[in-house]
Coordinates of C-alpha atoms in Angstrom, one line a residue:
Chain C
M1 CA 102.7 42.7 182.3
K2 CA 104.7 44.8 180.5
I3 CA 102.9 47.9 178.8
E4 CA 105.2 49.9 176.0
L5 CA 103.8 52.4 173.2
A6 CA 105.1 51.8 169.6
S7 CA 108.2 54.3 168.8
N8 CA 105.7 56.4 166.7
Y9 CA 102.1 56.9 167.1
G10 CA 99.4 59.5 167.3
F11 CA 98.7 63.0 166.4
C12 CA 100.4 63.8 163.0
F13 CA 101.5 67.4 162.0
G14 CA 98.1 68.2 160.2
V15 CA 96.0 67.2 162.8
K16 CA 98.2 69.6 165.4
R17 CA 97.9 72.2 163.1
A18 CA 94.3 71.9 162.4
I19 CA 93.4 71.7 166.1
N20 CA 95.6 74.7 167.1
I21 CA 93.9 76.7 164.4
A22 CA 90.5 75.6 165.7
Q23 CA 91.3 76.5 169.1
K24 CA 92.2 80.1 168.0
Y25 CA 88.5 80.6 166.6
T26 CA 86.1 80.2 169.2
N27 CA 82.4 80.4 168.4
S28 CA 83.2 79.0 164.9
A29 CA 82.1 75.5 163.5
T30 CA 83.8 73.3 161.4
M31 CA 82.6 72.0 157.6
G32 CA 82.4 68.3 158.8
P33 CA 84.4 66.5 161.7
L34 CA 87.9 68.5 161.9
I35 CA 89.3 65.0 162.8
H36 CA 88.3 61.6 163.1
N37 CA 87.8 61.6 166.9
Q38 CA 85.1 62.3 168.7
D39 CA 86.7 62.9 171.8
E40 CA 88.4 65.7 170.6
I41 CA 85.4 67.2 168.5
N42 CA 83.7 67.2 172.0
R43 CA 86.5 69.1 173.8
L44 CA 86.6 71.5 171.0
K45 CA 83.2 72.2 171.2
N46 CA 82.9 72.0 175.0
D47 CA 86.3 74.2 176.0
F48 CA 86.3 75.9 173.0
N49 CA 82.6 76.5 171.5
V50 CA 83.8 75.0 168.2
G51 CA 80.3 73.5 166.2
L52 CA 79.9 71.5 163.2
Y53 CA 78.4 71.8 160.3
S54 CA 77.4 68.4 158.3
N55 CA 75.6 70.4 155.5
L56 CA 76.7 73.6 153.5
N57 CA 73.0 74.6 153.7
D58 CA 73.4 74.7 157.3
V59 CA 75.8 77.6 157.1
K60 CA 74.7 81.0 158.2
E61 CA 75.7 84.6 157.2
N62 CA 78.8 86.0 158.8
D63 CA 79.6 82.4 160.1
T64 CA 83.5 81.6 160.6
V65 CA 83.7 78.1 159.1
I66 CA 86.8 76.3 159.4
I67 CA 87.6 73.6 156.5
R68 CA 88.6 70.3 158.0
T69 CA 91.6 68.4 158.3
H70 CA 90.9 66.2 154.9
G71 CA 89.8 69.0 152.9
I72 CA 86.4 69.4 151.2
P73 CA 85.5 69.3 147.4
K74 CA 86.6 72.3 145.5
N75 CA 82.8 73.3 144.4
D76 CA 81.8 73.2 148.2
L77 CA 84.7 75.5 148.8
K78 CA 84.1 77.5 146.3
N79 CA 80.5 77.7 147.4
L80 CA 81.5 78.5 150.7
K81 CA 83.8 81.6 149.6
A82 CA 80.9 82.8 147.9
M83 CA 78.9 83.0 150.7
N84 CA 79.1 85.8 153.3
T85 CA 81.1 83.9 155.4
K86 CA 84.7 83.8 157.2
V87 CA 86.6 80.6 155.7
I88 CA 89.5 79.3 157.8
N89 CA 91.5 76.8 155.8
A90 CA 92.8 73.9 158.2
T91 CA 93.3 71.5 155.2
C92 CA 96.3 69.4 156.3
P93 CA 98.9 70.8 153.4
F94 CA 100.0 67.2 152.7
V95 CA 96.2 66.8 151.5
T96 CA 96.4 70.0 149.4
T97 CA 99.4 68.4 147.7
P98 CA 97.0 65.6 145.9
Q99 CA 94.6 67.9 145.1
N100 CA 97.0 70.2 143.6
I101 CA 98.8 67.6 141.9
V102 CA 95.4 66.0 140.3
K103 CA 94.3 69.4 139.2
D104 CA 97.8 69.7 137.2
M105 CA 97.8 66.1 135.8
S106 CA 94.1 66.2 134.6
K107 CA 94.6 69.5 132.8
D108 CA 98.2 67.8 131.4
G109 CA 96.0 65.2 129.7
Y110 CA 97.0 62.3 132.2
S111 CA 94.2 59.6 133.4
I112 CA 94.0 59.7 137.2
L113 CA 94.3 57.1 139.4
I114 CA 93.7 57.6 143.3
F115 CA 94.3 54.9 145.6
G116 CA 92.0 55.2 148.7
D117 CA 88.3 55.0 150.1
K118 CA 85.9 56.3 147.8
E119 CA 83.8 57.4 150.4
H120 CA 86.3 59.2 152.4
P121 CA 86.2 62.8 152.6
E122 CA 90.0 63.4 151.7
V123 CA 89.5 61.0 148.4
K124 CA 86.0 63.2 147.7
G125 CA 88.1 66.3 147.9
V126 CA 91.1 65.0 145.7
Q127 CA 88.9 63.8 143.1
S128 CA 87.2 66.9 143.0
Y129 CA 90.0 68.6 141.5
A130 CA 90.4 66.6 138.4
S131 CA 89.1 69.0 135.1
D132 CA 87.9 65.4 133.6
L133 CA 85.6 64.1 136.1
D134 CA 85.1 61.0 133.9
D135 CA 88.8 60.0 133.9
V136 CA 89.5 59.6 137.9
H137 CA 89.6 56.1 139.3
I138 CA 89.3 55.2 142.7
V139 CA 91.0 51.9 143.6
L140 CA 91.5 49.8 147.0
G141 CA 93.7 47.1 145.3
I142 CA 94.8 45.9 142.1
E143 CA 91.2 43.5 141.9
D144 CA 89.9 47.2 141.4
L145 CA 91.9 48.0 138.4
E146 CA 90.4 44.8 135.7
N147 CA 87.4 47.0 134.9
I148 CA 89.1 50.4 134.6
N149 CA 89.2 51.9 131.3
F150 CA 91.9 54.8 131.1
K151 CA 91.4 57.5 128.5
H152 CA 95.0 58.1 128.1
K153 CA 98.1 55.5 128.2
K154 CA 99.8 58.0 130.7
I155 CA 98.8 57.7 134.0
A156 CA 99.5 59.9 137.2
C157 CA 98.8 58.0 140.6
V158 CA 98.3 59.4 144.0
A159 CA 97.4 57.8 147.4
Q160 CA 95.3 59.2 150.4
T161 CA 98.0 60.2 152.6
T162 CA 96.9 57.2 155.1
K163 CA 97.2 54.2 153.0
K164 CA 99.2 51.2 153.4
K165 CA 102.7 51.9 151.1
E166 CA 102.9 47.9 150.2
T167 CA 99.3 47.9 148.5
Y168 CA 100.4 51.5 146.6
L169 CA 103.3 49.7 145.4
E170 CA 101.5 46.7 144.2
I171 CA 98.9 48.8 142.1
V172 CA 101.4 50.9 140.5
N173 CA 103.4 48.1 139.7
H174 CA 100.4 46.4 137.8
L175 CA 100.0 50.1 135.8
I176 CA 103.5 50.4 135.1
L177 CA 103.5 47.0 133.2
R178 CA 100.4 48.0 131.0
N179 CA 101.1 51.5 130.4
K180 CA 103.7 53.6 128.3
E181 CA 104.3 56.0 131.3
V182 CA 103.1 56.2 135.1
R183 CA 103.8 58.8 137.2
V184 CA 103.8 58.0 140.7
F185 CA 103.4 60.6 143.4
N186 CA 104.2 59.7 146.7
T187 CA 101.3 61.1 148.8
I188 CA 101.3 58.9 151.9
C189 CA 102.7 61.1 154.6
D190 CA 105.7 60.6 156.6
A191 CA 103.6 60.0 159.9
T192 CA 101.6 57.5 158.5
F193 CA 104.9 55.5 157.3
E194 CA 106.4 56.3 160.7
N195 CA 103.2 55.2 162.9
Q196 CA 103.0 51.9 160.6
D197 CA 106.5 51.0 160.5
A198 CA 106.4 51.4 164.5
A199 CA 103.1 49.4 164.8
R200 CA 104.5 46.8 162.8
D201 CA 108.1 46.7 164.9
I202 CA 106.1 46.4 168.5
S203 CA 103.1 43.8 167.0
I204 CA 105.8 41.5 166.1
K205 CA 106.8 41.4 170.1
A206 CA 103.7 42.0 171.6
D207 CA 101.2 39.2 172.6
I208 CA 98.6 41.6 173.1
M209 CA 98.2 45.2 171.0
I210 CA 95.7 47.8 171.5
V211 CA 95.3 50.4 168.5
I212 CA 93.5 53.6 169.8
G213 CA 91.5 55.3 166.9
G214 CA 88.4 56.5 165.4
K215 CA 86.3 53.4 164.1
N216 CA 85.9 55.6 160.9
S217 CA 89.7 56.7 160.8
S218 CA 91.5 55.3 157.9
N219 CA 94.8 55.6 159.2
T220 CA 93.6 54.0 162.5
K221 CA 92.2 50.9 160.6
Q222 CA 95.7 50.4 159.0
L223 CA 97.5 50.2 162.0
H224 CA 94.9 47.4 163.0
S225 CA 95.4 45.7 159.8
I226 CA 99.3 45.8 160.2
C227 CA 98.9 44.7 163.9
L228 CA 96.6 41.8 163.2
E229 CA 99.3 40.7 161.1
N230 CA 101.5 39.8 163.6
C231 CA 99.5 39.8 166.7
H232 CA 96.5 38.0 166.7
D233 CA 94.9 39.6 169.9
S234 CA 94.8 43.2 168.5
Y235 CA 92.0 45.5 169.3
L236 CA 91.0 48.7 167.8
I237 CA 89.5 51.1 170.8
E238 CA 87.8 54.7 170.6
N239 CA 88.7 55.1 174.2
E240 CA 89.0 53.6 177.5
D241 CA 85.7 52.8 178.1
D242 CA 86.4 50.1 175.0
I243 CA 88.5 48.0 177.2
D244 CA 87.4 44.6 178.1
S245 CA 89.8 43.3 181.0
S246 CA 89.2 39.7 179.8
W247 CA 91.8 40.4 176.6
F248 CA 94.4 40.5 179.4
K249 CA 94.3 37.4 180.9
N250 CA 97.6 35.5 180.6
K251 CA 99.2 38.3 178.6
E252 CA 102.6 39.6 179.5
F253 CA 103.1 42.1 176.7
C254 CA 100.9 44.8 175.9
G255 CA 102.1 47.2 172.8
I256 CA 99.8 50.0 172.4
T257 CA 99.3 52.3 169.3
A258 CA 97.2 55.3 168.3
G259 CA 96.1 56.9 165.0
A260 CA 96.8 60.1 163.6
S261 CA 93.7 61.5 165.1
T262 CA 93.9 60.1 168.6
P263 CA 94.9 63.0 171.5
D264 CA 97.3 62.3 173.9
W265 CA 95.0 62.7 176.7
V266 CA 92.9 60.1 175.3
I267 CA 96.2 57.5 175.1
Q268 CA 96.9 58.6 178.3
K269 CA 93.7 57.5 180.0
V270 CA 93.8 54.0 178.1
V271 CA 97.7 53.2 179.5
D272 CA 95.8 54.1 183.2
K273 CA 93.4 51.9 182.7
I274 CA 95.3 49.0 181.4
K275 CA 98.0 49.7 184.2
N276 CA 95.3 48.1 186.7
F277 CA 95.4 44.5 184.8
K278 CA 97.6 42.4 186.3
Chain L
M1 CA 113.6 13.5 122.4
K2 CA 110.7 16.2 121.6
I3 CA 111.9 19.3 120.3
E4 CA 109.5 22.5 121.0
L5 CA 110.4 26.6 120.1
A6 CA 109.1 28.8 122.8
S7 CA 105.9 30.7 121.4
N8 CA 107.5 33.9 121.0
Y9 CA 111.1 34.0 120.2
G10 CA 114.4 35.6 117.7
F11 CA 114.0 38.8 115.7
C12 CA 112.3 41.7 117.2
F13 CA 110.5 44.3 115.2
G14 CA 113.5 47.1 115.4
V15 CA 116.0 44.0 114.2
K16 CA 113.9 43.4 111.2
R17 CA 113.7 46.8 110.2
A18 CA 117.7 47.4 110.9
I19 CA 118.4 44.6 108.8
N20 CA 115.7 45.5 105.7
I21 CA 117.6 49.2 105.9
A22 CA 121.0 47.8 105.5
Q23 CA 120.2 45.4 102.7
K24 CA 119.1 48.1 100.7
Y25 CA 122.5 50.2 101.1
T26 CA 124.8 48.1 99.5
N27 CA 128.7 49.0 99.5
S28 CA 127.5 51.0 103.0
A29 CA 129.0 50.5 106.5
T30 CA 127.3 50.4 110.2
M31 CA 128.7 52.4 112.9
G32 CA 129.3 49.9 115.5
P33 CA 128.0 46.2 114.9
L34 CA 124.4 46.6 113.3
I35 CA 122.8 43.8 115.5
H36 CA 124.5 41.6 118.4
N37 CA 124.6 38.6 115.7
Q38 CA 128.1 37.8 114.1
D39 CA 126.7 35.2 112.0
E40 CA 123.9 38.0 110.5
I41 CA 126.6 40.6 110.1
N42 CA 128.8 38.1 108.3
R43 CA 126.0 37.4 105.8
L44 CA 125.1 41.4 105.7
K45 CA 128.9 41.6 104.3
N46 CA 129.3 38.7 102.1
D47 CA 125.8 39.2 100.7
F48 CA 125.6 42.8 100.5
N49 CA 129.0 44.4 101.1
V50 CA 128.0 46.2 104.3
G51 CA 131.0 47.0 106.0
L52 CA 131.8 47.8 109.7
Y53 CA 133.2 50.7 111.5
S54 CA 134.0 50.7 115.1
N55 CA 135.2 54.3 115.4
L56 CA 134.5 57.5 114.0
N57 CA 138.0 58.4 112.9
D58 CA 137.7 55.4 110.6
V59 CA 134.7 56.9 108.6
K60 CA 135.9 58.4 105.2
E61 CA 134.3 61.1 102.8
N62 CA 131.3 59.9 101.0
D63 CA 130.6 57.0 102.9
T64 CA 127.1 55.3 103.4
V65 CA 127.0 55.3 107.5
I66 CA 124.2 53.1 108.8
I67 CA 123.5 54.1 112.6
R68 CA 122.9 50.6 114.4
T69 CA 119.7 49.3 116.2
H70 CA 121.2 50.2 119.6
G71 CA 121.9 53.8 118.4
I72 CA 124.8 56.2 119.2
P73 CA 126.0 58.6 121.3
K74 CA 124.3 62.3 120.5
N75 CA 127.6 64.0 119.9
D76 CA 129.0 61.3 117.8
L77 CA 125.5 61.4 115.4
K78 CA 126.2 65.3 115.5
N79 CA 129.9 64.9 114.3
L80 CA 129.0 62.4 111.6
K81 CA 126.2 64.6 110.4
A82 CA 128.7 67.2 110.3
M83 CA 131.1 65.0 108.1
N84 CA 130.7 64.9 104.5
T85 CA 128.6 61.5 104.8
K86 CA 125.4 60.1 104.1
V87 CA 124.0 59.0 107.5
I88 CA 121.4 56.4 107.4
N89 CA 119.8 55.9 110.9
A90 CA 118.7 52.3 111.6
T91 CA 118.3 53.0 115.6
C92 CA 115.3 50.9 116.5
P93 CA 112.4 53.4 117.4
F94 CA 111.9 51.8 120.7
V95 CA 115.3 52.9 121.9
T96 CA 115.1 56.6 119.9
T97 CA 112.1 56.6 122.7
P98 CA 113.9 56.4 125.9
Q99 CA 116.7 58.8 124.3
N100 CA 113.8 61.5 124.0
I101 CA 112.4 61.0 127.4
V102 CA 116.0 61.6 129.0
K103 CA 116.3 64.7 126.8
D104 CA 112.8 66.0 127.9
M105 CA 113.1 64.7 131.2
S106 CA 116.9 65.9 131.9
K107 CA 115.7 69.4 130.7
D108 CA 112.4 69.8 132.8
G109 CA 114.7 69.3 136.1
Y110 CA 114.3 65.7 136.5
S111 CA 117.4 63.2 137.7
I112 CA 117.6 60.5 135.5
L113 CA 117.8 56.8 136.5
I114 CA 118.6 54.2 133.9
F115 CA 118.0 50.4 134.4
G116 CA 120.6 49.0 132.2
D117 CA 124.4 47.9 131.6
K118 CA 126.9 51.0 131.6
E119 CA 128.7 49.5 128.7
H120 CA 126.0 48.6 126.4
P121 CA 125.8 50.8 123.3
E122 CA 122.1 51.3 123.6
V123 CA 122.7 52.9 127.3
K124 CA 125.6 54.8 126.6
G125 CA 123.6 56.3 123.6
V126 CA 120.2 56.8 125.6
Q127 CA 122.4 58.6 128.6
S128 CA 124.1 60.9 126.1
Y129 CA 120.7 62.9 125.4
A130 CA 120.7 64.4 129.3
S131 CA 121.5 67.8 129.5
D132 CA 122.8 67.2 133.0
L133 CA 125.1 64.2 132.6
D134 CA 126.1 64.2 136.5
D135 CA 122.7 63.5 137.1
V136 CA 122.2 59.9 134.8
H137 CA 122.4 57.4 137.1
I138 CA 122.5 53.6 135.4
V139 CA 121.6 50.7 137.6
L140 CA 121.6 46.9 137.3
G141 CA 119.5 46.1 140.7
I142 CA 118.7 47.8 144.0
E143 CA 122.1 47.3 145.2
D144 CA 123.2 49.7 143.2
L145 CA 120.6 52.3 144.4
E146 CA 122.4 52.9 147.9
N147 CA 125.3 55.4 146.9
I148 CA 123.5 57.6 144.3
N149 CA 122.9 61.0 145.2
F150 CA 120.1 62.2 143.2
K151 CA 120.2 66.1 142.8
H152 CA 116.2 66.4 142.5
K153 CA 113.4 64.5 144.4
K154 CA 111.9 64.3 141.0
I155 CA 113.1 61.4 139.2
A156 CA 112.2 60.0 135.8
C157 CA 113.5 56.3 135.0
V158 CA 113.8 54.5 131.9
A159 CA 115.0 51.3 131.4
Q160 CA 117.3 49.1 128.5
T161 CA 114.4 48.1 126.3
T162 CA 115.6 44.5 126.7
K163 CA 115.7 44.3 130.4
K164 CA 113.7 42.0 132.9
K165 CA 110.6 43.6 134.1
E166 CA 110.8 42.6 137.5
T167 CA 114.1 43.9 138.3
Y168 CA 112.8 47.4 136.8
L169 CA 109.8 47.2 139.0
E170 CA 111.8 46.1 142.4
I171 CA 114.3 49.6 141.4
V172 CA 111.3 51.8 140.9
N173 CA 109.6 50.8 143.9
H174 CA 112.7 51.4 146.2
L175 CA 112.5 54.9 144.5
I176 CA 109.0 55.6 144.9
L177 CA 109.1 55.1 148.7
R178 CA 111.6 57.4 149.1
N179 CA 110.8 60.3 146.7
K180 CA 108.4 62.8 146.2
E181 CA 107.9 61.8 142.4
V182 CA 108.8 58.8 140.2
R183 CA 107.6 59.1 136.7
V184 CA 108.3 55.7 135.4
F185 CA 108.7 55.0 131.7
N186 CA 107.9 51.4 130.4
T187 CA 110.6 51.3 127.7
I188 CA 111.1 47.5 128.3
C189 CA 109.9 46.7 124.6
D190 CA 107.1 44.2 124.2
A191 CA 108.9 41.7 122.0
T192 CA 111.2 41.3 125.0
F193 CA 108.2 40.6 127.2
E194 CA 106.9 38.1 124.7
N195 CA 110.1 36.1 124.6
Q196 CA 110.4 36.5 128.2
D197 CA 107.2 35.2 129.2
A198 CA 107.6 32.5 126.4
A199 CA 110.8 31.4 127.6
R200 CA 109.7 31.2 131.3
D201 CA 106.7 29.2 130.1
I202 CA 108.7 26.5 127.9
S203 CA 111.5 26.1 130.7
I204 CA 109.2 24.9 132.9
K205 CA 108.2 22.0 131.0
A206 CA 111.7 21.2 129.4
D207 CA 114.5 19.2 131.0
I208 CA 117.2 21.1 128.6
M209 CA 117.3 24.5 127.3
I210 CA 119.0 25.7 124.4
V211 CA 118.9 29.7 124.0
I212 CA 120.4 30.9 120.6
G213 CA 122.1 34.3 120.6
G214 CA 124.9 36.8 120.8
K215 CA 127.2 36.3 124.0
N216 CA 126.9 40.2 124.3
S217 CA 123.6 40.2 123.7
S218 CA 121.5 41.7 126.5
N219 CA 118.1 40.3 125.5
T220 CA 119.9 36.8 124.9
K221 CA 121.6 36.8 128.6
Q222 CA 117.9 37.7 130.1
L223 CA 116.6 34.7 128.3
H224 CA 119.3 32.3 129.7
S225 CA 119.0 34.0 133.3
I226 CA 115.1 33.0 132.8
C227 CA 115.5 29.7 131.5
L228 CA 117.9 29.0 134.4
E229 CA 115.5 29.5 137.0
N230 CA 113.3 26.8 135.9
C231 CA 115.6 24.6 133.9
H232 CA 119.2 23.7 135.3
D233 CA 120.2 22.3 132.0
S234 CA 120.0 25.7 130.3
Y235 CA 122.9 26.3 127.8
L236 CA 123.5 29.5 125.5
I237 CA 124.8 29.1 122.2
E238 CA 125.8 31.2 119.4
N239 CA 125.4 28.6 116.3
E240 CA 125.1 25.0 115.9
D241 CA 128.7 24.8 116.5
D242 CA 128.2 25.3 120.0
I243 CA 126.4 22.4 120.5
D244 CA 127.5 19.5 122.5
S245 CA 126.0 16.3 122.1
S246 CA 126.4 15.1 125.5
W247 CA 124.0 17.9 127.1
F248 CA 121.1 15.7 125.3
K249 CA 121.8 12.2 127.1
N250 CA 118.7 11.2 128.6
K251 CA 116.5 14.1 127.8
E252 CA 112.9 14.0 127.0
F253 CA 111.9 17.3 126.4
C254 CA 114.4 20.1 124.5
G255 CA 112.9 23.8 124.5
I256 CA 114.4 26.1 122.1
T257 CA 114.6 30.0 122.5
A258 CA 116.7 32.9 120.8
G259 CA 117.3 36.4 121.0
A260 CA 116.0 39.6 119.3
S261 CA 118.9 39.4 117.0
T262 CA 119.0 35.8 116.1
P263 CA 118.2 35.2 112.6
D264 CA 115.9 32.2 111.8
W265 CA 118.3 30.5 109.6
V266 CA 121.0 30.2 112.5
I267 CA 117.9 28.7 114.7
Q268 CA 117.0 26.4 111.7
K269 CA 120.6 24.9 111.8
V270 CA 120.3 24.3 115.4
V271 CA 117.0 22.7 115.2
D272 CA 118.3 20.4 112.3
K273 CA 121.6 19.2 114.3
I274 CA 119.5 18.4 117.5
K275 CA 117.2 16.2 115.8
N276 CA 120.0 13.9 115.1
F277 CA 120.1 13.0 118.9
K278 CA 117.9 10.7 119.8

């Protein structure tokens, strides 16, 4: 069986940067999981004693607190800074961009549309920067637009950095035909685009696709969805323990891709295990 | 043979308004053809002595000059106002909007994209309002985007008021994926949308379509193109003299639509003539 990695996969700029920051601050703690990969979070805990807070109330005086890659809501950051703590901001710069756009556009009298998951920490953070919180609307597709009442006929749109570009276009097209002005900010990050395009290319050729990443990672789920469009046997796994040897029976070409939070050492273990299946 | 008019057709708000203005100013002249319909221009000349200038140099002192529905370039308007003439502005307010958008966006450091015909007077007028004339790009489709070098990564888009919405979306989608910010102004006018939608609906049912309008009228040409997609026997005519009786042989359902510059009296003459074909 041929095994091939997608031409683009794995760690993006923001994740690499956040891990480098975390490794510099031993004995610190992150506010929420730094990235969406439990194996890497365990490694940071074991090798650098970087802990994890899931709630602001858990933070103690003199703590060094690292803001996660996805960012946190504006008021949480404000409260954290007001405490006697050292705050290190590892928010991905590509996430800071939509935060600032929402802040500026909301102030300038635009209704805000965010294409993303309501429950995703990145989206919760971005949303919190609007000055008019009642006029921020979060959607996953055009079907969610029906019941929205925008306060203005001028709409500013941002997307969660890891979303699928085709769906973003569907949403903004729907808005353009129905409003005077739609200001579209392309906040889907290039790494996401590149990983998506490469996943599409390899999944067309493969008869089995392995997508490695956290089960709660947005961009990993997008990759899995793209692979499924082209390759029926596409599996989403967190690490080599999730692999089932029966998947590979009679397969000739195994394609592999990985989400932006998946470290190379996890990918390597998966590849090594698959090599054993003939 | 059944004869049916599209549920929306003919004169738009801007054309009605311009004709009302012209009828008020007898013994005046328009700067360029007031609307794209020779029959109506002849009527204004015969009944109200509204003449036609095709060049600024023809204008004489004390003339009353009416600005055409499509607007004129900024400097022409400035020069006209500087002359000893009375200037009456019949530019459609829906054309003034993209003129102002281009003026503001160009000043704010956006590259400008106009979806329209380079040679159309409306587009020439809109284009002239940019402060940086080298960074205004006029396209008819995505194939024209390839060789454009925008000076900025922020692009403001406007459309000629009578263009097809589907093509506008194709163009802006192409730009959204390749630029940081695309500010999309929906300047295609509602009347155009409505006439286009109604032409689509009726041309699906008809086995012959008659589209009445000026041969140099942009919105009439769009209607003709939409009808051709659904009904092979779609004919563009200026008035009843262009009708060929052989078109109607063995036809059962004749649909009729008309461009935004086509007066009702021209449409009525066409309907009356077609009624004679069994």
